[in-house]
PDB file of C-alpha atoms in Angstrom:
ATOM      1  CA  MET A 490       4.444   6.849 -25.893  1.00 76.00           C
ATOM      2  CA  SER A 491       1.484   6.788 -24.021  1.00 93.00           C
ATOM      3  CA  GLU A 492       1.032   8.366 -20.877  1.00 92.00           C
ATOM      4  CA  PHE A 493       1.148   5.209 -18.770  1.00 94.00           C
ATOM      5  CA  LEU A 494       4.557   4.629 -20.032  1.00 96.00           C
ATOM      6  CA  LYS A 495       5.856   8.372 -19.351  1.00 95.00           C
ATOM      7  CA  ALA A 496       5.184   7.661 -15.727  1.00 96.00           C
ATOM      8  CA  MET A 497       6.273   4.304 -15.734  1.00 96.00           C
ATOM      9  CA  ALA A 498       9.939   6.079 -17.156  1.00 96.00           C
ATOM     10  CA  PHE A 499       9.212   8.814 -14.586  1.00 96.00           C
ATOM     11  CA  ARG A 500       8.929   6.537 -11.762  1.00 97.00           C
ATOM     12  CA  HIS A 501      12.150   5.320  -9.730  1.00 96.00           C
ATOM     13  CA  ALA A 502      12.398   5.235  -5.910  1.00 97.00           C
ATOM     14  CA  CYS A 503      13.586   8.806  -4.780  1.00 97.00           C
ATOM     15  CA  LYS A 504      16.591   8.155  -2.152  1.00 97.00           C
ATOM     16  CA  VAL A 505      16.506  12.733  -1.467  1.00 98.00           C
ATOM     17  CA  PHE A 506      13.560  14.652  -1.717  1.00 98.00           C
ATOM     18  CA  ASP A 507      12.913  18.212  -1.294  1.00 98.00           C
ATOM     19  CA  SER A 508      11.942  18.934   2.028  1.00 97.00           C
ATOM     20  CA  GLU A 509      10.971  22.770   0.600  1.00 97.00           C
ATOM     21  CA  LYS A 510       8.180  21.321  -1.952  1.00 98.00           C
ATOM     22  CA  GLN A 511       4.731  20.328  -0.757  1.00 98.00           C
ATOM     23  CA  ILE A 512       2.264  18.451  -2.830  1.00 98.00           C
ATOM     24  CA  PRO A 513      -0.830  20.415  -3.003  1.00 98.00           C
ATOM     25  CA  ALA A 514      -3.591  19.269  -1.469  1.00 98.00           C
ATOM     26  CA  GLU A 515      -6.170  18.676  -4.349  1.00 98.00           C
ATOM     27  CA  GLU A 516      -3.046  15.908  -6.070  1.00 98.00           C
ATOM     28  CA  PHE A 517      -2.899  14.327  -2.285  1.00 98.00           C
ATOM     29  CA  GLU A 518      -6.043  13.845  -2.242  1.00 98.00           C
ATOM     30  CA  SER A 519      -6.432  11.819  -5.531  1.00 98.00           C
ATOM     31  CA  LEU A 520      -3.357   9.743  -4.417  1.00 98.00           C
ATOM     32  CA  LEU A 521      -5.119   8.582  -1.940  1.00 98.00           C
ATOM     33  CA  ASP A 522      -8.628   7.825  -3.445  1.00 98.00           C
ATOM     34  CA  VAL A 523      -6.490   5.911  -5.793  1.00 98.00           C
ATOM     35  CA  ALA A 524      -5.050   3.702  -3.849  1.00 98.00           C
ATOM     36  CA  ARG A 525      -8.882   2.927  -2.228  1.00 98.00           C
ATOM     37  CA  LYS A 526     -10.696   2.586  -5.773  1.00 98.00           C
ATOM     38  CA  SER A 527      -7.480  -0.461  -6.369  1.00 98.00           C
ATOM     39  CA  PRO A 528      -8.966  -3.535  -6.445  1.00 98.00           C
ATOM     40  CA  SER A 529      -8.364  -6.638  -3.499  1.00 98.00           C
ATOM     41  CA  SER A 530      -8.619 -10.236  -3.109  1.00 97.00           C
ATOM     42  CA  PHE A 531     -12.751 -10.775  -3.042  1.00 97.00           C
ATOM     43  CA  GLY A 532     -12.958  -7.112  -2.461  1.00 97.00           C
ATOM     44  CA  MET A 533     -11.789  -7.171   1.047  1.00 98.00           C
ATOM     45  CA  GLU A 534     -10.100  -3.191   1.083  1.00 97.00           C
ATOM     46  CA  PRO A 535      -8.158  -4.689   3.784  1.00 96.00           C
ATOM     47  CA  TRP A 536      -5.848  -1.489   3.809  1.00 96.00           C
ATOM     48  CA  ARG A 537      -5.825   0.860   6.167  1.00 97.00           C
ATOM     49  CA  MET A 538      -3.948   4.228   5.541  1.00 98.00           C
ATOM     50  CA  ILE A 539      -1.623   6.608   8.568  1.00 98.00           C
ATOM     51  CA  VAL A 540      -0.356   9.593   6.643  1.00 98.00           C
ATOM     52  CA  ILE A 541       2.320  10.788   8.916  1.00 98.00           C
ATOM     53  CA  ARG A 542       2.471  14.774   9.226  1.00 98.00           C
ATOM     54  CA  LYS A 543       4.126  15.560  13.110  1.00 98.00           C
ATOM     55  CA  PRO A 544       7.588  16.480  12.441  1.00 98.00           C
ATOM     56  CA  ASN A 545       8.033  14.556  16.114  1.00 98.00           C
ATOM     57  CA  LEU A 546       6.184  11.534  15.032  1.00 98.00           C
ATOM     58  CA  ARG A 547       8.009  11.556  11.133  1.00 98.00           C
ATOM     59  CA  LYS A 548      11.209  11.737  13.710  1.00 98.00           C
ATOM     60  CA  ALA A 549      10.303   8.327  15.613  1.00 98.00           C
ATOM     61  CA  LEU A 550      10.272   6.326  12.910  1.00 98.00           C
ATOM     62  CA  LYS A 551      12.963   7.811  10.958  1.00 98.00           C
ATOM     63  CA  SER A 552      15.115   5.632  13.339  1.00 97.00           C
ATOM     64  CA  ALA A 553      12.433   2.829  13.469  1.00 98.00           C
ATOM     65  CA  CYS A 554      13.210   2.867   9.338  1.00 98.00           C
ATOM     66  CA  TRP A 555      16.663   2.211   9.082  1.00 98.00           C
ATOM     67  CA  ASN A 556      17.966   6.226   9.674  1.00 98.00           C
ATOM     68  CA  GLN A 557      16.386   6.626   6.463  1.00 98.00           C
ATOM     69  CA  ASN A 558      16.195  10.508   4.477  1.00 98.00           C
ATOM     70  CA  GLN A 559      12.790  10.253   3.175  1.00 98.00           C
ATOM     71  CA  ILE A 560      11.141   9.408   6.005  1.00 98.00           C
ATOM     72  CA  THR A 561      11.945  13.182   7.000  1.00 98.00           C
ATOM     73  CA  GLU A 562      12.170  14.774   3.995  1.00 98.00           C
ATOM     74  CA  CYS A 563       8.898  13.420   1.737  1.00 98.00           C
ATOM     75  CA  SER A 564       6.581  15.953   1.531  1.00 98.00           C
ATOM     76  CA  GLU A 565       3.853  13.672   2.802  1.00 98.00           C
ATOM     77  CA  LEU A 566       4.316  10.499   4.217  1.00 98.00           C
ATOM     78  CA  VAL A 567       2.071   6.701   3.809  1.00 98.00           C
ATOM     79  CA  ILE A 568       1.530   4.239   5.949  1.00 98.00           C
ATOM     80  CA  PHE A 569      -0.238   1.689   4.564  1.00 98.00           C
ATOM     81  CA  THR A 570      -1.544  -1.171   7.184  1.00 98.00           C
ATOM     82  CA  THR A 571      -3.713  -4.134   7.472  1.00 96.00           C
ATOM     83  CA  ASP A 572      -6.678  -4.781   8.725  1.00 89.00           C
ATOM     84  CA  ASN A 573      -5.818  -8.591   9.713  1.00 95.00           C
ATOM     85  CA  ASP A 574      -9.211  -9.435  12.075  1.00 94.00           C
ATOM     86  CA  THR A 575     -11.501  -7.691  10.833  1.00 96.00           C
ATOM     87  CA  VAL A 576     -11.639  -9.724   6.921  1.00 97.00           C
ATOM     88  CA  ARG A 577     -11.029 -13.709   8.729  1.00 97.00           C
ATOM     89  CA  SER A 578     -13.342 -15.488   7.612  1.00 97.00           C
ATOM     90  CA  GLY A 579     -17.536 -14.712   9.842  1.00 95.00           C
ATOM     91  CA  THR A 580     -17.236 -11.506  10.126  1.00 97.00           C
ATOM     92  CA  PRO A 581     -19.876  -8.817  10.266  1.00 98.00           C
ATOM     93  CA  TYR A 582     -17.387  -7.166   8.229  1.00 98.00           C
ATOM     94  CA  VAL A 583     -17.288  -9.551   5.683  1.00 98.00           C
ATOM     95  CA  ARG A 584     -20.842 -10.309   5.729  1.00 98.00           C
ATOM     96  CA  LYS A 585     -21.419  -6.885   4.838  1.00 98.00           C
ATOM     97  CA  MET A 586     -18.719  -6.159   2.161  1.00 98.00           C
ATOM     98  CA  PHE A 587     -20.454  -8.726   0.172  1.00 98.00           C
ATOM     99  CA  GLU A 588     -24.666  -7.465   1.205  1.00 98.00           C
ATOM    100  CA  ARG A 589     -22.491  -3.534  -0.629  1.00 97.00           C
ATOM    101  CA  ARG A 590     -22.579  -5.278  -4.010  1.00 96.00           C
ATOM    102  CA  GLY A 591     -26.711  -5.986  -3.865  1.00 97.00           C
ATOM    103  CA  LEU A 592     -27.049  -9.554  -3.770  1.00 96.00           C
ATOM    104  CA  SER A 593     -29.479 -11.713  -2.407  1.00 97.00           C
ATOM    105  CA  ALA A 594     -29.817 -13.083   1.051  1.00 97.00           C
ATOM    106  CA  GLU A 595     -28.693 -16.127  -0.948  1.00 98.00           C
ATOM    107  CA  ALA A 596     -26.053 -15.183  -3.300  1.00 98.00           C
ATOM    108  CA  VAL A 597     -24.606 -13.339  -0.296  1.00 98.00           C
ATOM    109  CA  ASP A 598     -24.362 -16.528   1.925  1.00 98.00           C
ATOM    110  CA  THR A 599     -22.459 -18.117  -0.990  1.00 98.00           C
ATOM    111  CA  TYR A 600     -20.424 -15.782  -1.045  1.00 98.00           C
ATOM    112  CA  MET A 601     -19.563 -16.255   2.664  1.00 98.00           C
ATOM    113  CA  GLY A 602     -18.904 -20.288   2.291  1.00 98.00           C
ATOM    114  CA  VAL A 603     -16.642 -19.181  -1.075  1.00 98.00           C
ATOM    115  CA  TYR A 604     -14.916 -17.149   1.256  1.00 98.00           C
ATOM    116  CA  LYS A 605     -14.187 -19.360   4.520  1.00 98.00           C
ATOM    117  CA  ASN A 606     -12.973 -22.219   2.392  1.00 98.00           C
ATOM    118  CA  TYR A 607     -10.394 -20.284   0.743  1.00 98.00           C
ATOM    119  CA  LEU A 608      -9.418 -18.047   3.937  1.00 98.00           C
ATOM    120  CA  GLU A 609      -9.526 -20.831   6.901  1.00 97.00           C
ATOM    121  CA  PRO A 610      -6.285 -22.162   5.600  1.00 97.00           C
ATOM    122  CA  ILE A 611      -4.793 -18.553   5.747  1.00 98.00           C
ATOM    123  CA  GLU A 612      -6.592 -17.701   8.630  1.00 97.00           C
ATOM    124  CA  CYS A 613      -5.379 -20.795  11.099  1.00 96.00           C
ATOM    125  CA  ASP A 614      -1.484 -18.804  10.493  1.00 97.00           C
ATOM    126  CA  GLU A 615      -1.084 -15.090  11.597  1.00 95.00           C
ATOM    127  CA  VAL A 616       2.016 -15.365   9.494  1.00 96.00           C
ATOM    128  CA  LEU A 617       0.093 -16.447   6.498  1.00 97.00           C
ATOM    129  CA  LEU A 618      -2.900 -14.557   6.804  1.00 97.00           C
ATOM    130  CA  GLU A 619      -0.226 -11.591   7.144  1.00 97.00           C
ATOM    131  CA  ASN A 620       1.118 -12.076   3.950  1.00 97.00           C
ATOM    132  CA  TRP A 621      -2.378 -11.740   2.315  1.00 98.00           C
ATOM    133  CA  THR A 622      -3.581  -8.723   3.663  1.00 98.00           C
ATOM    134  CA  ALA A 623       0.228  -6.643   3.263  1.00 98.00           C
ATOM    135  CA  LYS A 624      -0.801  -8.696  -0.723  1.00 97.00           C
ATOM    136  CA  GLN A 625      -3.973  -5.961  -0.694  1.00 97.00           C
ATOM    137  CA  CYS A 626      -1.864  -2.920  -0.078  1.00 98.00           C
ATOM    138  CA  TYR A 627       1.375  -3.835  -2.485  1.00 98.00           C
ATOM    139  CA  ILE A 628      -1.596  -3.935  -5.428  1.00 98.00           C
ATOM    140  CA  ALA A 629      -2.574   0.168  -3.631  1.00 98.00           C
ATOM    141  CA  LEU A 630       0.406   1.160  -3.642  1.00 98.00           C
ATOM    142  CA  ALA A 631       1.447   0.511  -7.067  1.00 98.00           C
ATOM    143  CA  ASN A 632      -1.836   1.625  -8.044  1.00 98.00           C
ATOM    144  CA  MET A 633      -0.571   5.177  -6.236  1.00 98.00           C
ATOM    145  CA  MET A 634       2.646   5.250  -7.286  1.00 98.00           C
ATOM    146  CA  THR A 635       1.964   4.888 -10.851  1.00 98.00           C
ATOM    147  CA  TYR A 636      -1.091   7.461 -10.788  1.00 98.00           C
ATOM    148  CA  ALA A 637       2.097   9.762  -8.784  1.00 98.00           C
ATOM    149  CA  ALA A 638       3.552   9.366 -11.712  1.00 98.00           C
ATOM    150  CA  THR A 639       1.584  10.795 -14.089  1.00 97.00           C
ATOM    151  CA  LEU A 640       1.205  14.332 -11.974  1.00 98.00           C
ATOM    152  CA  GLU A 641       5.198  13.956 -11.976  1.00 98.00           C
ATOM    153  CA  ILE A 642       5.219  13.723  -8.010  1.00 98.00           C
ATOM    154  CA  ASP A 643       7.996  11.635  -6.790  1.00 98.00           C
ATOM    155  CA  SER A 644       7.602   8.254  -4.831  1.00 98.00           C
ATOM    156  CA  CYS A 645       9.948   5.468  -2.512  1.00 98.00           C
ATOM    157  CA  PRO A 646       8.247   2.444  -1.524  1.00 98.00           C
ATOM    158  CA  ILE A 647       9.912   1.401   2.080  1.00 98.00           C
ATOM    159  CA  GLU A 648      10.413  -2.093   3.607  1.00 97.00           C
ATOM    160  CA  GLY A 649      13.264  -1.171   5.175  1.00 97.00           C
ATOM    161  CA  PHE A 650      12.099  -0.452   8.623  1.00 98.00           C
ATOM    162  CA  ASP A 651      11.764  -2.587  12.244  1.00 98.00           C
ATOM    163  CA  LYS A 652       8.127  -3.860  11.857  1.00 97.00           C
ATOM    164  CA  GLU A 653       8.123  -4.083  15.832  1.00 97.00           C
ATOM    165  CA  GLN A 654       9.320  -0.802  16.481  1.00 98.00           C
ATOM    166  CA  VAL A 655       6.990   0.893  13.838  1.00 98.00           C
ATOM    167  CA  GLU A 656       4.438  -0.833  15.189  1.00 98.00           C
ATOM    168  CA  ALA A 657       5.182   0.910  18.641  1.00 98.00           C
ATOM    169  CA  ILE A 658       5.271   3.924  17.733  1.00 98.00           C
ATOM    170  CA  LEU A 659       1.939   4.134  16.083  1.00 97.00           C
ATOM    171  CA  ASP A 660       0.313   2.124  18.593  1.00 97.00           C
ATOM    172  CA  ILE A 661      -0.920  -0.323  15.937  1.00 96.00           C
ATOM    173  CA  GLU A 662      -4.133  -2.093  17.910  1.00 90.00           C
ATOM    174  CA  TYR A 663      -3.919  -5.603  17.732  1.00 89.00           C
ATOM    175  CA  GLY A 664      -5.630  -7.304  14.926  1.00 89.00           C
ATOM    176  CA  HIS A 665      -3.430  -4.356  12.353  1.00 94.00           C
ATOM    177  CA  SER A 666       0.141  -4.906  11.376  1.00 97.00           C
ATOM    178  CA  VAL A 667       2.238  -2.367   9.079  1.00 98.00           C
ATOM    179  CA  ALA A 668       2.375  -3.774   5.809  1.00 98.00           C
ATOM    180  CA  VAL A 669       5.404  -0.972   3.784  1.00 98.00           C
ATOM    181  CA  ILE A 670       5.952   1.862   3.544  1.00 98.00           C
ATOM    182  CA  CYS A 671       6.061   5.180   0.948  1.00 98.00           C
ATOM    183  CA  ALA A 672       7.019   8.541   0.740  1.00 98.00           C
ATOM    184  CA  PHE A 673       6.075  10.907  -1.640  1.00 99.00           C
ATOM    185  CA  GLY A 674       7.068  14.462  -2.044  1.00 98.00           C
ATOM    186  CA  TYR A 675       9.887  15.901  -5.644  1.00 98.00           C
ATOM    187  CA  ARG A 676      13.573  14.785  -6.148  1.00 98.00           C
ATOM    188  CA  VAL A 677      16.049  16.840  -5.783  1.00 97.00           C
ATOM    189  CA  ASN A 678      18.888  14.875  -7.624  1.00 95.00           C
ATOM    190  CA  PRO A 679      18.463  13.792 -11.608  1.00 94.00           C
ATOM    191  CA  GLN A 680      16.848  10.369 -12.165  1.00 93.00           C
ATOM    192  CA  SER A 681      18.578   7.752 -12.097  1.00 89.00           C
ATOM    193  CA  PRO A 682      18.951   5.503 -15.343  1.00 91.00           C
ATOM    194  CA  GLN A 683      16.607   2.830 -15.625  1.00 91.00           C
ATOM    195  CA  VAL A 684      17.606  -0.882 -15.251  1.00 94.00           C
ATOM    196  CA  ARG A 685      15.471  -3.943 -16.153  1.00 95.00           C
ATOM    197  CA  LEU A 686      16.182  -7.185 -17.103  1.00 97.00           C
ATOM    198  CA  ASP A 687      14.929  -7.956 -20.651  1.00 97.00           C
ATOM    199  CA  VAL A 688      11.886  -8.838 -21.706  1.00 97.00           C
ATOM    200  CA  LYS A 689      13.627 -12.108 -22.741  1.00 97.00           C
ATOM    201  CA  GLN A 690      14.393 -12.883 -19.748  1.00 98.00           C
ATOM    202  CA  ILE A 691      11.071 -12.467 -17.467  1.00 97.00           C
ATOM    203  CA  VAL A 692       8.590 -13.531 -19.626  1.00 98.00           C
ATOM    204  CA  GLU A 693       8.135 -17.138 -20.791  1.00 97.00           C
ATOM    205  CA  TYR A 694       5.676 -18.468 -23.853  1.00 97.00           C
ATOM    206  CA  ARG A 695       3.763 -21.559 -23.693  1.00 97.00           C
TER     207      ARG A 695
END
């Protein structure tokens, strides 16, 4: 079995973390770097990550996250936020992201036009825009969790939270939003057997 498949078998939504065991700093930095290097639509990298380490802040967040113990017991708590306004079509940020590819001015203008045509139907609705940027966060998070598993670091993606409460606690700026939360650390209990649909139930060939 390849190392990747071993990681996929190792990874599960860890519900009980060893609060006394901390992820080595170098390994955690590598997790963040994997998220940074992940692909995103048009290469816009709309994600921003907040690492929550202050006990009082974690305690406040726990109450807004359905009182899930992972929030306070994990070694590292990462909150993915989306940078919605920055990635709207025509912003200096978007132009800079295209320019960094070393393209000619004409090519950059072409990309700006293609991007505008794609994004205009999305950015006219705040909910659609948040959903689009959140999708990018999930790509980065998936890579992060799988890589963590190669290091035998456990994770638990968390969607069970009151979005408005979490954003208020973190004082998230207007134009940004919380997409997903993930706890990282080390399991206390043995992993339960993976239960998945058979591949024949989810794949169709045409």
